[in-house]
């Protein structure tokens, strides 16, 4: 039997979406205004939280007419789904919300406000608990809101800017220059050993600022004039001293924290070569056998002892493409 190289077994959490972005409508204000009365609005507070219905996987949206007869100046058009336009607006929990503990994607409970059966949650901690439509809307809305915070002044002459195209561009009030949302590419690479098609060990590392036991695959930003494959090789060499080959693309996921897209790759390396963690950036790195990674998945977020008890392992949270990559590798065919 021929064993195939592993591929992602599911769509990464924040890549899920059902909404048609309807790019052409951003420059068609008349059409959007005529449909405003039937539109739905999702709110984002200053902490980038949005309300969801408690016990459900959908956003707690509001009727657009609650915010005026036409879209306010700070309304952002997110797209159309099942004949309904969806927008985003700034908004805060009303009254005196109750603060409750809510389980999060990273295995750590998060304190969130609860008001009238709604929980105000963050994308990073709770994006995996939303359905495809809600996850796509939330991801787009957060990416645009963070860009708006950084696009208030013109990069050419420093003059103030204002939003145009219903939140999808900024325009300088002095020179008229238009700017568009920026996305910074970053690679994230699962490195496995050279045994068989899919290897038997995976290279994991941890940053000093992460919670104890948290490990993930390696990642880094693409530099100017650099290919994605070269970035994989450079970042892994710089971070842990490993030389990789057979770099192969797996998939991607938006990562609006604040404005990245994670481009997933896999590669091979020789586990016999000593690892050299980058000082101040990587606390430790290790080669972990497939069986230990599977045990970590089966632990459901609880730390497990790996490498014959020498280390503790907690995998990345469900919102990260790193988890999807590790899951695909851990349960891939051996050969």
mmCIF file of N, CA and C in Angstrom, residues 12 30 35 43 75 118 131 135 137 167 214 253 259-260 313 318 334:
data_model
loop_
_atom_site.group_PDB
_atom_site.id
_atom_site.type_symbol
_atom_site.label_atom_id
_atom_site.label_comp_id
_atom_site.label_asym_id
_atom_site.label_seq_id
_atom_site.Cartn_x
_atom_site.Cartn_y
_atom_site.Cartn_z
ATOM 1 N N UNK A 12 -9.063 25.103 8.846
ATOM 2 C CA UNK A 12 -8.683 25.781 10.089
ATOM 3 C C UNK A 12 -9.813 26.653 10.626
ATOM 4 N N UNK A 30 -25.934 53.361 -2.668
ATOM 5 C CA UNK A 30 -27.386 53.375 -2.807
ATOM 6 C C UNK A 30 -27.974 51.989 -2.574
ATOM 7 N N UNK A 35 -31.051 48.377 1.447
ATOM 8 C CA UNK A 35 -31.182 47.096 2.151
ATOM 9 C C UNK A 35 -30.869 47.204 3.645
ATOM 10 N N UNK A 43 -21.826 43.642 16.989
ATOM 11 C CA UNK A 43 -21.132 44.670 17.755
ATOM 12 C C UNK A 43 -19.748 44.181 18.171
ATOM 13 N N UNK A 75 -19.942 52.379 10.349
ATOM 14 C CA UNK A 75 -20.442 51.037 10.036
ATOM 15 C C UNK A 75 -19.556 50.372 8.982
ATOM 16 N N UNK A 118 -26.610 36.789 26.990
ATOM 17 C CA UNK A 118 -25.565 36.939 25.983
ATOM 18 C C UNK A 118 -24.196 36.996 26.663
ATOM 19 N N UNK A 131 -20.216 28.780 14.863
ATOM 20 C CA UNK A 131 -20.426 28.106 13.589
ATOM 21 C C UNK A 131 -19.675 28.840 12.487
ATOM 22 N N UNK A 135 -17.975 32.553 12.754
ATOM 23 C CA UNK A 135 -16.515 32.628 12.779
ATOM 24 C C UNK A 135 -15.998 33.534 11.672
ATOM 25 N N UNK A 137 -17.610 36.037 10.067
ATOM 26 C CA UNK A 137 -17.972 37.434 10.332
ATOM 27 C C UNK A 137 -17.081 38.035 11.410
ATOM 28 N N UNK A 167 -15.797 51.086 5.249
ATOM 29 C CA UNK A 167 -14.820 50.488 6.145
ATOM 30 C C UNK A 167 -13.698 49.739 5.481
ATOM 31 N N UNK A 214 3.049 24.626 27.338
ATOM 32 C CA UNK A 214 2.507 24.904 26.008
ATOM 33 C C UNK A 214 3.605 24.828 24.956
ATOM 34 N N UNK A 253 -4.677 30.317 7.163
ATOM 35 C CA UNK A 253 -5.704 30.807 8.078
ATOM 36 C C UNK A 253 -5.455 32.269 8.413
ATOM 37 N N UNK A 259 -2.927 41.545 12.364
ATOM 38 C CA UNK A 259 -3.235 41.650 10.928
ATOM 39 C C UNK A 259 -2.425 40.654 10.102
ATOM 40 N N UNK A 260 -2.374 39.418 10.525
ATOM 41 C CA UNK A 260 -1.558 38.430 9.828
ATOM 42 C C UNK A 260 -2.419 37.412 9.090
ATOM 43 N N UNK A 313 3.513 18.467 28.120
ATOM 44 C CA UNK A 313 3.054 18.954 26.825
ATOM 45 C C UNK A 313 1.584 19.336 26.870
ATOM 46 N N UNK A 318 -7.647 25.463 19.985
ATOM 47 C CA UNK A 318 -8.438 25.088 18.813
ATOM 48 C C UNK A 318 -8.556 26.197 17.785
ATOM 49 N N UNK A 334 1.113 5.891 8.634
ATOM 50 C CA UNK A 334 2.558 5.697 8.792
ATOM 51 C C UNK A 334 3.096 4.919 7.598
#
